[in-house]
Tab-separated table of C-alpha atoms and ligand atoms in Angstrom:
chain	number	residue	atom	x	y	z
A	208	UNK	CA	26.003	-3.682	-12.665
A	209	UNK	CA	25.515	-7.381	-12.989
A	210	UNK	CA	25.794	-7.575	-16.763
A	211	UNK	CA	27.014	-11.084	-15.997
A	212	UNK	CA	23.556	-12.394	-15.307
A	213	UNK	CA	21.245	-11.773	-18.184
A	214	UNK	CA	22.051	-11.610	-21.807
A	215	UNK	CA	18.470	-11.467	-23.007
A	216	UNK	CA	16.945	-8.660	-20.988
A	217	UNK	CA	16.297	-5.073	-22.048
A	218	UNK	CA	15.979	-3.995	-18.447
A	219	UNK	CA	16.884	-5.660	-15.200
A	220	UNK	CA	15.333	-5.246	-11.772
A	221	UNK	CA	17.715	-6.553	-9.143
A	222	UNK	CA	16.159	-7.370	-5.799
A	223	UNK	CA	18.557	-7.927	-2.929
A	224	UNK	CA	16.775	-10.336	-0.589
A	225	UNK	CA	19.819	-10.247	1.688
A	226	UNK	CA	19.180	-6.528	2.152
A	227	UNK	CA	15.483	-7.205	2.802
A	228	UNK	CA	16.480	-9.693	5.496
A	229	UNK	CA	19.017	-7.318	7.023
A	230	UNK	CA	16.403	-4.552	7.069
A	231	UNK	CA	13.893	-6.859	8.735
A	232	UNK	CA	16.503	-7.714	11.345
A	233	UNK	CA	17.243	-4.042	12.008
A	234	UNK	CA	13.553	-3.165	12.258
A	235	UNK	CA	12.806	-6.124	14.526
A	236	UNK	CA	15.679	-5.128	16.797
A	237	UNK	CA	14.463	-1.564	16.951
A	238	UNK	CA	10.909	-2.654	17.744
A	239	UNK	CA	11.774	-5.369	20.292
A	240	UNK	CA	10.166	-6.587	22.456
A	241	UNK	CA	7.301	-5.873	20.044
A	242	UNK	CA	6.764	-8.493	17.351
A	243	UNK	CA	7.836	-7.367	13.890
A	244	UNK	CA	5.435	-8.334	11.110
A	245	UNK	CA	5.873	-7.564	7.418
A	246	UNK	CA	3.497	-5.810	5.067
A	247	UNK	CA	3.821	-7.438	1.650
A	248	UNK	CA	0.693	-6.142	-0.045
A	249	UNK	CA	0.698	-5.234	-3.753
A	250	UNK	CA	3.090	-8.112	-4.514
A	251	UNK	CA	5.493	-6.931	-1.811
A	252	UNK	CA	5.441	-3.387	-3.204
A	253	UNK	CA	6.023	-4.770	-6.688
A	254	UNK	CA	9.046	-6.879	-5.794
A	255	UNK	CA	7.488	-10.347	-5.654
A	256	UNK	CA	5.484	-11.347	-2.585
A	257	UNK	CA	6.317	-15.043	-2.638
A	258	UNK	CA	10.054	-14.542	-2.772
A	259	UNK	CA	10.054	-11.696	-0.289
A	260	UNK	CA	7.856	-13.694	2.106
A	261	UNK	CA	10.123	-16.727	1.820
A	262	UNK	CA	13.203	-14.598	2.593
A	263	UNK	CA	11.507	-12.958	5.565
A	264	UNK	CA	10.363	-16.337	6.805
A	265	UNK	CA	13.988	-17.481	6.852
A	266	UNK	CA	14.721	-14.397	8.935
A	267	UNK	CA	12.089	-15.405	11.486
A	268	UNK	CA	9.095	-13.354	10.377
A	269	UNK	CA	5.799	-15.128	11.075
A	270	UNK	CA	3.207	-12.363	10.669
A	271	UNK	CA	2.406	-11.161	7.168
A	272	UNK	CA	-0.024	-8.487	6.079
A	273	UNK	CA	-1.572	-8.213	2.610
A	274	UNK	CA	-4.341	-5.889	1.452
A	275	UNK	CA	-6.622	-8.292	-0.386
A	276	UNK	CA	-7.830	-11.868	-0.163
A	277	UNK	CA	-6.427	-12.643	-3.620
A	278	UNK	CA	-2.968	-11.688	-2.352
A	279	UNK	CA	-3.350	-13.959	0.649
A	280	UNK	CA	-4.346	-16.807	-1.659
A	281	UNK	CA	-1.195	-16.304	-3.742
A	282	UNK	CA	0.892	-16.553	-0.592
A	283	UNK	CA	-0.749	-19.685	0.728
A	284	UNK	CA	1.779	-22.469	0.792
A	285	UNK	CA	4.766	-20.081	0.798
A	286	UNK	CA	4.436	-18.953	4.358
A	287	UNK	CA	4.578	-21.939	6.693
A	288	UNK	CA	1.513	-23.219	8.519
A	289	UNK	CA	2.603	-21.454	11.707
A	290	UNK	CA	2.459	-18.093	9.920
A	291	UNK	CA	-0.372	-15.642	10.238
A	292	UNK	CA	-1.618	-13.877	7.133
A	293	UNK	CA	-3.722	-10.789	7.818
A	294	UNK	CA	-5.942	-9.282	5.131
A	295	UNK	CA	-5.846	-5.542	5.808
A	296	UNK	CA	-8.735	-4.455	3.609
A	297	UNK	CA	-10.980	-6.852	5.459
A	298	UNK	CA	-13.798	-9.054	4.401
A	299	UNK	CA	-15.529	-8.449	1.088
A	300	UNK	CA	-19.130	-9.721	1.055
A	301	UNK	CA	-19.177	-13.339	-0.078
A	302	UNK	CA	-15.536	-14.049	0.845
A	303	UNK	CA	-16.161	-15.154	4.414
A	304	UNK	CA	-16.090	-18.892	3.811
A	305	UNK	CA	-12.931	-18.791	1.687
A	306	UNK	CA	-11.167	-16.617	4.230
A	307	UNK	CA	-12.060	-19.017	7.037
A	308	UNK	CA	-11.125	-22.136	5.064
A	309	UNK	CA	-7.608	-20.848	4.483
A	310	UNK	CA	-7.286	-19.602	8.056
A	311	UNK	CA	-6.448	-16.100	6.899
A	312	UNK	CA	-7.130	-13.462	9.496
A	313	UNK	CA	-9.421	-10.772	8.161
A	314	UNK	CA	-8.955	-7.290	9.536
A	315	UNK	CA	-12.560	-6.395	10.324
A	316	UNK	CA	-13.000	-2.741	9.471
A	317	UNK	CA	-16.720	-2.083	9.660
A	318	UNK	CA	-19.799	-3.145	11.578
A	319	UNK	CA	-21.025	-5.180	8.632
A	320	UNK	CA	-17.704	-6.998	8.297
A	321	UNK	CA	-17.887	-7.827	11.999
A	322	UNK	CA	-21.489	-9.036	11.627
A	323	UNK	CA	-20.734	-11.274	8.668
A	324	UNK	CA	-17.752	-12.872	10.436
A	325	UNK	CA	-19.852	-13.469	13.552
A	326	UNK	CA	-22.647	-15.049	11.491
A	327	UNK	CA	-20.177	-17.476	9.989
A	328	UNK	CA	-18.793	-18.302	13.435
A	329	UNK	CA	-22.306	-19.022	14.690
A	330	UNK	CA	-23.081	-21.132	11.621
A	331	UNK	CA	-19.904	-23.132	12.152
A	332	UNK	CA	-20.446	-23.321	15.899
A	333	UNK	CA	-16.848	-22.306	16.554
A	334	UNK	CA	-15.108	-18.987	17.257
A	335	UNK	CA	-13.244	-17.494	14.309
A	336	UNK	CA	-9.968	-15.598	14.436
A	337	UNK	CA	-9.932	-11.958	13.377
A	338	UNK	CA	-8.172	-8.663	13.777
A	339	UNK	CA	-10.134	-5.511	14.413
A	340	UNK	CA	-9.182	-2.150	12.975
A	341	UNK	CA	-10.341	0.958	14.767
A	342	UNK	CA	-10.236	4.477	13.374
A	343	UNK	CA	-8.136	6.731	15.575
A	344	UNK	CA	-8.160	9.649	13.152
A	345	UNK	CA	-7.388	8.713	9.554
A	346	UNK	CA	-10.996	8.327	8.406
A	347	UNK	CA	-10.089	5.548	6.022
A	348	UNK	CA	-10.823	2.113	7.462
A	349	UNK	CA	-11.891	0.904	10.868
A	350	UNK	CA	-14.624	1.151	13.457
A	351	UNK	CA	-15.388	4.473	15.097
A	352	UNK	CA	-14.504	4.832	18.795
A	353	UNK	CA	-18.247	4.624	19.603
A	354	UNK	CA	-18.770	1.412	17.634
A	355	UNK	CA	-15.601	0.009	19.198
A	356	UNK	CA	-16.849	0.744	22.720
A	357	UNK	CA	-20.178	-0.910	21.945
A	358	UNK	CA	-18.464	-3.999	20.588
A	359	UNK	CA	-16.198	-4.251	23.628
A	360	UNK	CA	-19.309	-4.576	25.826
A	361	UNK	CA	-20.830	-7.271	23.644
A	362	UNK	CA	-20.193	-10.552	25.443
A	363	UNK	CA	-21.373	-12.651	22.484
A	364	UNK	CA	-18.704	-10.981	20.313
A	365	UNK	CA	-16.006	-12.325	22.602
A	366	UNK	CA	-17.438	-15.809	22.305
A	367	UNK	CA	-17.770	-15.684	18.535
A	368	UNK	CA	-14.568	-13.915	17.568
A	369	UNK	CA	-11.118	-14.823	18.685
A	370	UNK	CA	-9.452	-11.397	18.574
A	371	UNK	CA	-5.780	-11.756	17.577
A	372	UNK	CA	-4.946	-8.116	17.032
A	373	UNK	CA	-6.372	-4.665	17.523
A	374	UNK	CA	-4.934	-2.199	15.070
A	375	UNK	CA	-5.127	1.341	13.809
A	376	UNK	CA	-3.179	3.303	11.204
A	377	UNK	CA	-1.369	6.630	11.475
A	378	UNK	CA	-2.187	9.355	8.949
A	379	UNK	CA	0.994	11.435	9.360
A	380	UNK	CA	3.655	9.091	10.719
A	381	UNK	CA	6.181	10.371	8.150
A	382	UNK	CA	5.885	13.840	9.695
A	383	UNK	CA	7.025	13.313	13.311
A	384	UNK	CA	6.340	16.930	14.254
A	385	UNK	CA	2.593	16.632	13.585
A	386	UNK	CA	0.609	16.521	16.817
A	387	UNK	CA	-1.989	14.213	15.256
A	388	UNK	CA	0.454	11.326	15.818
A	389	UNK	CA	0.257	11.634	19.595
A	390	UNK	CA	-3.496	12.271	19.392
A	391	UNK	CA	-4.028	9.069	17.424
A	392	UNK	CA	-1.864	7.123	19.872
A	393	UNK	CA	-3.834	8.479	22.803
A	394	UNK	CA	-7.201	7.659	21.184
A	395	UNK	CA	-5.933	4.189	20.337
A	396	UNK	CA	-4.717	3.600	23.900
A	397	UNK	CA	-8.227	4.357	25.138
A	398	UNK	CA	-9.806	1.876	22.735
A	399	UNK	CA	-7.111	-0.661	23.458
A	400	UNK	CA	-7.932	-0.552	27.159
A	401	UNK	CA	-11.386	-1.916	26.278
A	402	UNK	CA	-9.811	-5.155	25.008
A	403	UNK	CA	-7.423	-6.194	27.755
A	404	UNK	CA	-5.018	-8.921	26.735
A	405	UNK	CA	-5.444	-8.345	22.979
A	406	UNK	CA	-2.168	-7.455	21.191
A	407	UNK	CA	-2.213	-3.977	19.662
A	408	UNK	CA	-0.523	-2.399	16.650
A	409	UNK	CA	-0.274	1.172	15.349
A	410	UNK	CA	3.106	1.544	13.604
A	411	UNK	CA	3.908	1.263	9.909
A	412	UNK	CA	7.511	1.940	8.780
A	413	UNK	CA	7.491	5.609	9.732
A	414	UNK	CA	5.547	4.884	12.907
A	415	UNK	CA	8.317	2.516	13.936
A	416	UNK	CA	10.778	5.417	13.710
A	417	UNK	CA	8.642	7.632	15.914
A	418	UNK	CA	9.483	6.893	19.529
A	419	UNK	CA	9.098	3.513	21.210
A	420	UNK	CA	5.655	4.371	22.597
A	421	UNK	CA	4.359	3.610	19.102
A	422	UNK	CA	5.764	0.080	19.010
A	423	UNK	CA	3.063	-1.462	21.221
A	424	UNK	CA	2.845	-5.253	20.682
A	425	UNK	CA	3.217	-5.607	16.903
A	426	UNK	CA	4.775	-3.315	14.274
A	427	UNK	CA	3.802	-3.441	10.581
A	428	UNK	CA	6.588	-2.106	8.361
A	429	UNK	CA	6.322	-2.354	4.582
A	430	UNK	CA	8.449	0.170	2.701
A	431	UNK	CA	11.277	0.134	5.244
A	432	UNK	CA	11.884	-3.553	4.469
A	433	UNK	CA	13.056	-2.404	1.060
A	434	UNK	CA	15.235	0.394	2.424
A	435	UNK	CA	13.168	3.004	0.640
A	436	UNK	CA	11.808	4.904	3.622
A	437	UNK	CA	12.289	8.636	3.184
A	438	UNK	CA	12.944	9.377	6.873
A	439	UNK	CA	16.499	10.488	7.514
A	440	UNK	CA	16.491	8.407	10.680
A	441	UNK	CA	16.010	5.282	8.596
A	442	UNK	CA	19.329	5.906	6.842
A	443	UNK	CA	20.796	2.721	8.255
A	444	UNK	CA	18.522	0.552	6.128
A	445	UNK	CA	19.908	-1.015	2.957
A	446	UNK	CA	18.315	-0.219	-0.406
A	447	UNK	CA	17.075	-3.525	-1.810
A	448	UNK	CA	16.276	-2.518	-5.377
A	449	UNK	CA	18.255	-1.573	-8.450
A	450	UNK	CA	16.990	-0.947	-11.951
A	451	UNK	CA	19.207	-0.982	-15.019
A	452	UNK	CA	18.268	-0.688	-18.685
A	453	UNK	CA	20.025	-1.063	-21.989
A	454	UNK	CA	21.074	1.553	-24.460
A	455	UNK	CA	19.054	0.703	-27.569
A	456	UNK	CA	20.690	3.201	-29.901
A	457	UNK	CA	23.094	6.132	-29.922
A	458	UNK	CA	22.846	9.054	-32.348
A	459	UNK	CA	24.256	12.489	-32.972
A	460	UNK	CA	21.789	15.298	-33.632
A	461	UNK	CA	22.402	18.807	-34.939
A	462	UNK	CA	21.437	22.047	-33.219
A	463	UNK	CA	17.753	22.789	-33.764
A	464	UNK	CA	16.640	19.123	-34.009
A	465	UNK	CA	13.671	18.085	-31.846
A	466	UNK	CA	13.627	14.991	-29.616
A	467	UNK	CA	10.707	12.664	-28.869
A	468	UNK	CA	6.936	13.165	-28.905
A	469	UNK	CA	5.849	16.763	-29.134
A	470	UNK	CA	9.434	17.937	-29.589
A	471	UNK	CA	9.457	19.126	-25.993
A	472	UNK	CA	13.230	19.272	-26.263
A	473	UNK	CA	15.014	21.067	-29.093
A	474	UNK	CA	18.801	20.733	-29.116
A	475	UNK	CA	20.540	24.066	-28.525
A	476	UNK	CA	23.766	22.665	-29.980
A	477	UNK	CA	24.966	19.463	-31.570
A	478	UNK	CA	24.208	16.660	-29.088
A	479	UNK	CA	24.812	12.956	-28.715
A	480	UNK	CA	21.808	11.028	-27.457
A	481	UNK	CA	21.226	7.534	-26.168
A	482	UNK	CA	17.797	5.899	-26.312
A	483	UNK	CA	17.133	3.718	-23.249
A	484	UNK	CA	14.843	0.675	-23.334
A	485	UNK	CA	12.428	1.461	-20.530
A	486	UNK	CA	9.271	3.565	-20.693
A	487	UNK	CA	6.157	4.461	-18.810
A	488	UNK	CA	4.781	0.952	-19.420
A	489	UNK	CA	7.614	-0.215	-17.167
A	490	UNK	CA	6.804	2.217	-14.395
A	491	UNK	CA	9.213	4.928	-15.490
A	492	UNK	CA	6.752	7.803	-15.296
A	493	UNK	CA	6.208	10.438	-17.993
A	494	UNK	CA	6.308	13.066	-15.252
A	495	UNK	CA	9.939	12.232	-14.492
A	496	UNK	CA	11.280	13.734	-17.720
A	497	UNK	CA	12.230	17.247	-16.701
A	498	UNK	CA	14.503	16.746	-13.727
A	499	UNK	CA	15.761	13.179	-13.850
A	500	UNK	CA	18.909	11.520	-15.142
A	501	UNK	CA	20.366	8.049	-15.491
A	502	UNK	CA	23.912	7.102	-14.525
A	503	UNK	CA	26.774	5.347	-16.199
A	504	UNK	CA	30.194	4.844	-14.701
A	505	UNK	CA	29.783	7.835	-12.390
A	506	UNK	CA	28.455	10.113	-15.137
A	507	UNK	CA	25.082	11.786	-14.847
A	508	UNK	CA	23.129	11.563	-18.104
A	509	UNK	CA	20.103	13.888	-18.072
A	510	UNK	CA	16.789	12.931	-19.681
A	511	UNK	CA	15.750	14.965	-22.692
A	512	UNK	CA	12.292	14.964	-24.253
A	513	UNK	CA	9.232	13.013	-23.177
A	514	UNK	CA	9.267	9.472	-21.837
A	515	UNK	CA	7.609	7.114	-24.363
A	516	UNK	CA	5.855	3.842	-23.586
A	517	UNK	CA	8.939	1.700	-24.182
A	518	UNK	CA	11.877	4.095	-24.223
A	519	UNK	CA	13.256	7.497	-23.334
A	520	UNK	CA	16.248	9.553	-24.362
A	521	UNK	CA	19.229	10.875	-22.452
A	522	UNK	CA	21.930	13.340	-23.386
A	523	UNK	CA	25.310	11.598	-23.394
A	524	UNK	CA	27.305	14.442	-24.969
A	525	UNK	CA	29.447	14.744	-21.854
A	526	UNK	CA	30.800	11.186	-22.247
A	527	UNK	CA	33.824	10.379	-24.402
A	528	UNK	CA	32.518	8.680	-27.571
A	529	UNK	CA	33.841	5.213	-26.870
A	530	UNK	CA	32.641	5.007	-23.263
A	531	UNK	CA	28.997	4.083	-23.835
A	532	UNK	CA	27.893	1.761	-26.614
A	533	UNK	CA	24.685	0.115	-27.756
A	534	UNK	CA	23.736	-2.742	-25.465
A	535	UNK	CA	25.336	-1.245	-22.360
A	536	UNK	CA	23.236	-1.040	-19.216
A	537	UNK	CA	22.735	2.309	-17.485
A	538	UNK	CA	21.538	2.756	-13.908
A	539	UNK	CA	18.029	4.114	-13.392
A	540	UNK	CA	17.714	3.193	-9.713
A	541	UNK	CA	20.620	2.182	-7.500
A	542	UNK	CA	23.565	3.665	-5.625
A	543	UNK	CA	23.619	6.801	-7.821
A	544	UNK	CA	19.881	7.466	-7.756
A	545	UNK	CA	17.620	6.296	-4.943
A	546	UNK	CA	13.970	5.419	-5.414
A	547	UNK	CA	13.073	8.367	-3.208
A	548	UNK	CA	15.089	10.724	-5.456
A	549	UNK	CA	13.569	9.380	-8.663
A	550	UNK	CA	10.118	9.572	-7.075
A	551	UNK	CA	10.700	13.190	-6.152
A	552	UNK	CA	11.700	14.029	-9.738
A	553	UNK	CA	8.446	12.438	-10.891
A	554	UNK	CA	6.389	14.339	-8.325
A	555	UNK	CA	5.428	11.151	-6.541
A	556	UNK	CA	6.565	8.947	-3.637
A	557	UNK	CA	8.732	5.838	-3.368
A	558	UNK	CA	5.616	3.745	-2.691
A	559	UNK	CA	4.133	4.630	-6.065
A	560	UNK	CA	7.418	4.213	-7.958
A	561	UNK	CA	7.964	0.739	-6.523
A	562	UNK	CA	4.442	-0.561	-6.980
A	563	UNK	CA	4.369	0.737	-10.570
A	564	UNK	CA	7.433	-1.202	-11.722
A	565	UNK	CA	6.187	-3.180	-14.695
A	566	UNK	CA	6.300	-6.848	-15.564
A	567	UNK	CA	8.789	-6.561	-18.426
A	568	UNK	CA	11.915	-6.148	-16.329
A	569	UNK	CA	14.109	-9.169	-16.026
A	570	UNK	CA	13.975	-9.872	-12.311
A	571	UNK	CA	17.094	-11.043	-10.587
A	572	UNK	CA	16.943	-12.054	-6.937
A	573	UNK	CA	20.118	-12.077	-4.905
A	574	UNK	CA	20.686	-13.465	-1.481
A	575	UNK	CA	24.256	-13.782	-0.284
A	576	UNK	CA	26.165	-15.650	-2.967
A	577	UNK	CA	22.962	-16.967	-4.574
A	578	UNK	CA	21.495	-15.387	-7.676
A	579	UNK	CA	18.181	-16.471	-9.146
A	580	UNK	CA	17.014	-15.163	-12.468
A	581	UNK	CA	13.289	-15.245	-13.132
A	582	UNK	CA	12.385	-16.327	-16.617
A	583	UNK	CA	11.247	-13.451	-18.794
A	584	UNK	CA	7.467	-13.376	-19.071
A	585	UNK	CA	7.180	-14.925	-15.644
A	586	UNK	CA	3.828	-15.785	-14.184
A	587	UNK	CA	3.873	-15.617	-10.415
B	44	PLP	C1	0.501	-0.338	3.863
B	44	PLP	C2	0.210	-0.441	5.294
B	44	PLP	C3	1.270	-0.614	6.213
B	44	PLP	C4	2.724	-0.527	5.814
B	44	PLP	O1	3.041	0.802	5.525
B	44	PLP	P1	4.551	1.265	5.238
B	44	PLP	O2	4.455	2.738	5.267
B	44	PLP	O3	4.891	0.739	3.899
B	44	PLP	O4	5.410	0.704	6.296
B	44	PLP	C5	0.938	-0.835	7.535
B	44	PLP	N1	-0.347	-0.867	7.946
B	44	PLP	C6	-1.379	-0.685	7.098
B	44	PLP	C7	-2.769	-0.732	7.619
B	44	PLP	C8	-1.135	-0.447	5.745
B	44	PLP	O5	-2.158	-0.248	4.913
């Protein structure tokens, strides 16, 4: 643990941008000759979109995907002018002008989004760039196959919209055995044939680890960039995130004493407890309490009692008394406990764990020999 870097923090989130870059490199190599983009929506899965984008840019990434216009706006200026920023959720009514001004590429998901973008193109008298999402079987976003076929025949559409990318999203890519994957690919191939010459994209992180038929022209990994993909096949990726938190207090309790809200845990014998300075307000979920542990010096320290807003309690009885003291940092996420493991204990997924990480952690960004510490109370 890098106790060397921050004296003032209660908890520290360490983000290894070198690992993010190495993961990007590995994913790009796997996907080649397809272009490897990067999905950095939700503040790069909670890790800091500007810094992650800048690191990926240095690694050669030029295509970035966010979910919302506001996220694209936060990125503007970070990604170089030659970068493409796609807005996956598309074009909210009233945002057309702003989207065009910044040269973001909206992913048009519905007939009305297409119509509004075309109206703006006509008003400006110039074709506008866009991506088009088609629904190949997830029933979430995108044009139906029928609407897609109709649009492909519309000659005015081709004049008004400069189509950069045709994309669709897999519903079950993390379950390679599901036949819906191949069905979606086949449906997408049919729609793709209607737009000859337009680059096509179907694969997220898990899709990239299905076979190479899913790579098409552009891949769109998000979670895999952070080494948190659950697939066994992705085991070569490097985890990019660690979370450590301080011991706030250590106490001895007698048999029969209750711990925390609701006294969910009653000590069966005399126990030594450590209270840790992270809670559900920091993205350490209440639902994690029953199965999870934290780690110190190779020792597993199981959680006891409920997680509070700002703290939780672990049983440290197994440690020799002098080994752990107030102010020490314990590992919540890192080499001893992966995000996927912690997520499983909480009954959730790595995606939700990561994007829930709160704003109170001291963030430390590492890249090679460089360490940058974000001021506490940062404002991105
Ligand atoms: C979030 C998202 C991705 C990235 O998904 P990962 O599973 O994190 O790789 C790709 N494409 C779309 C449309 C998404 O919404």
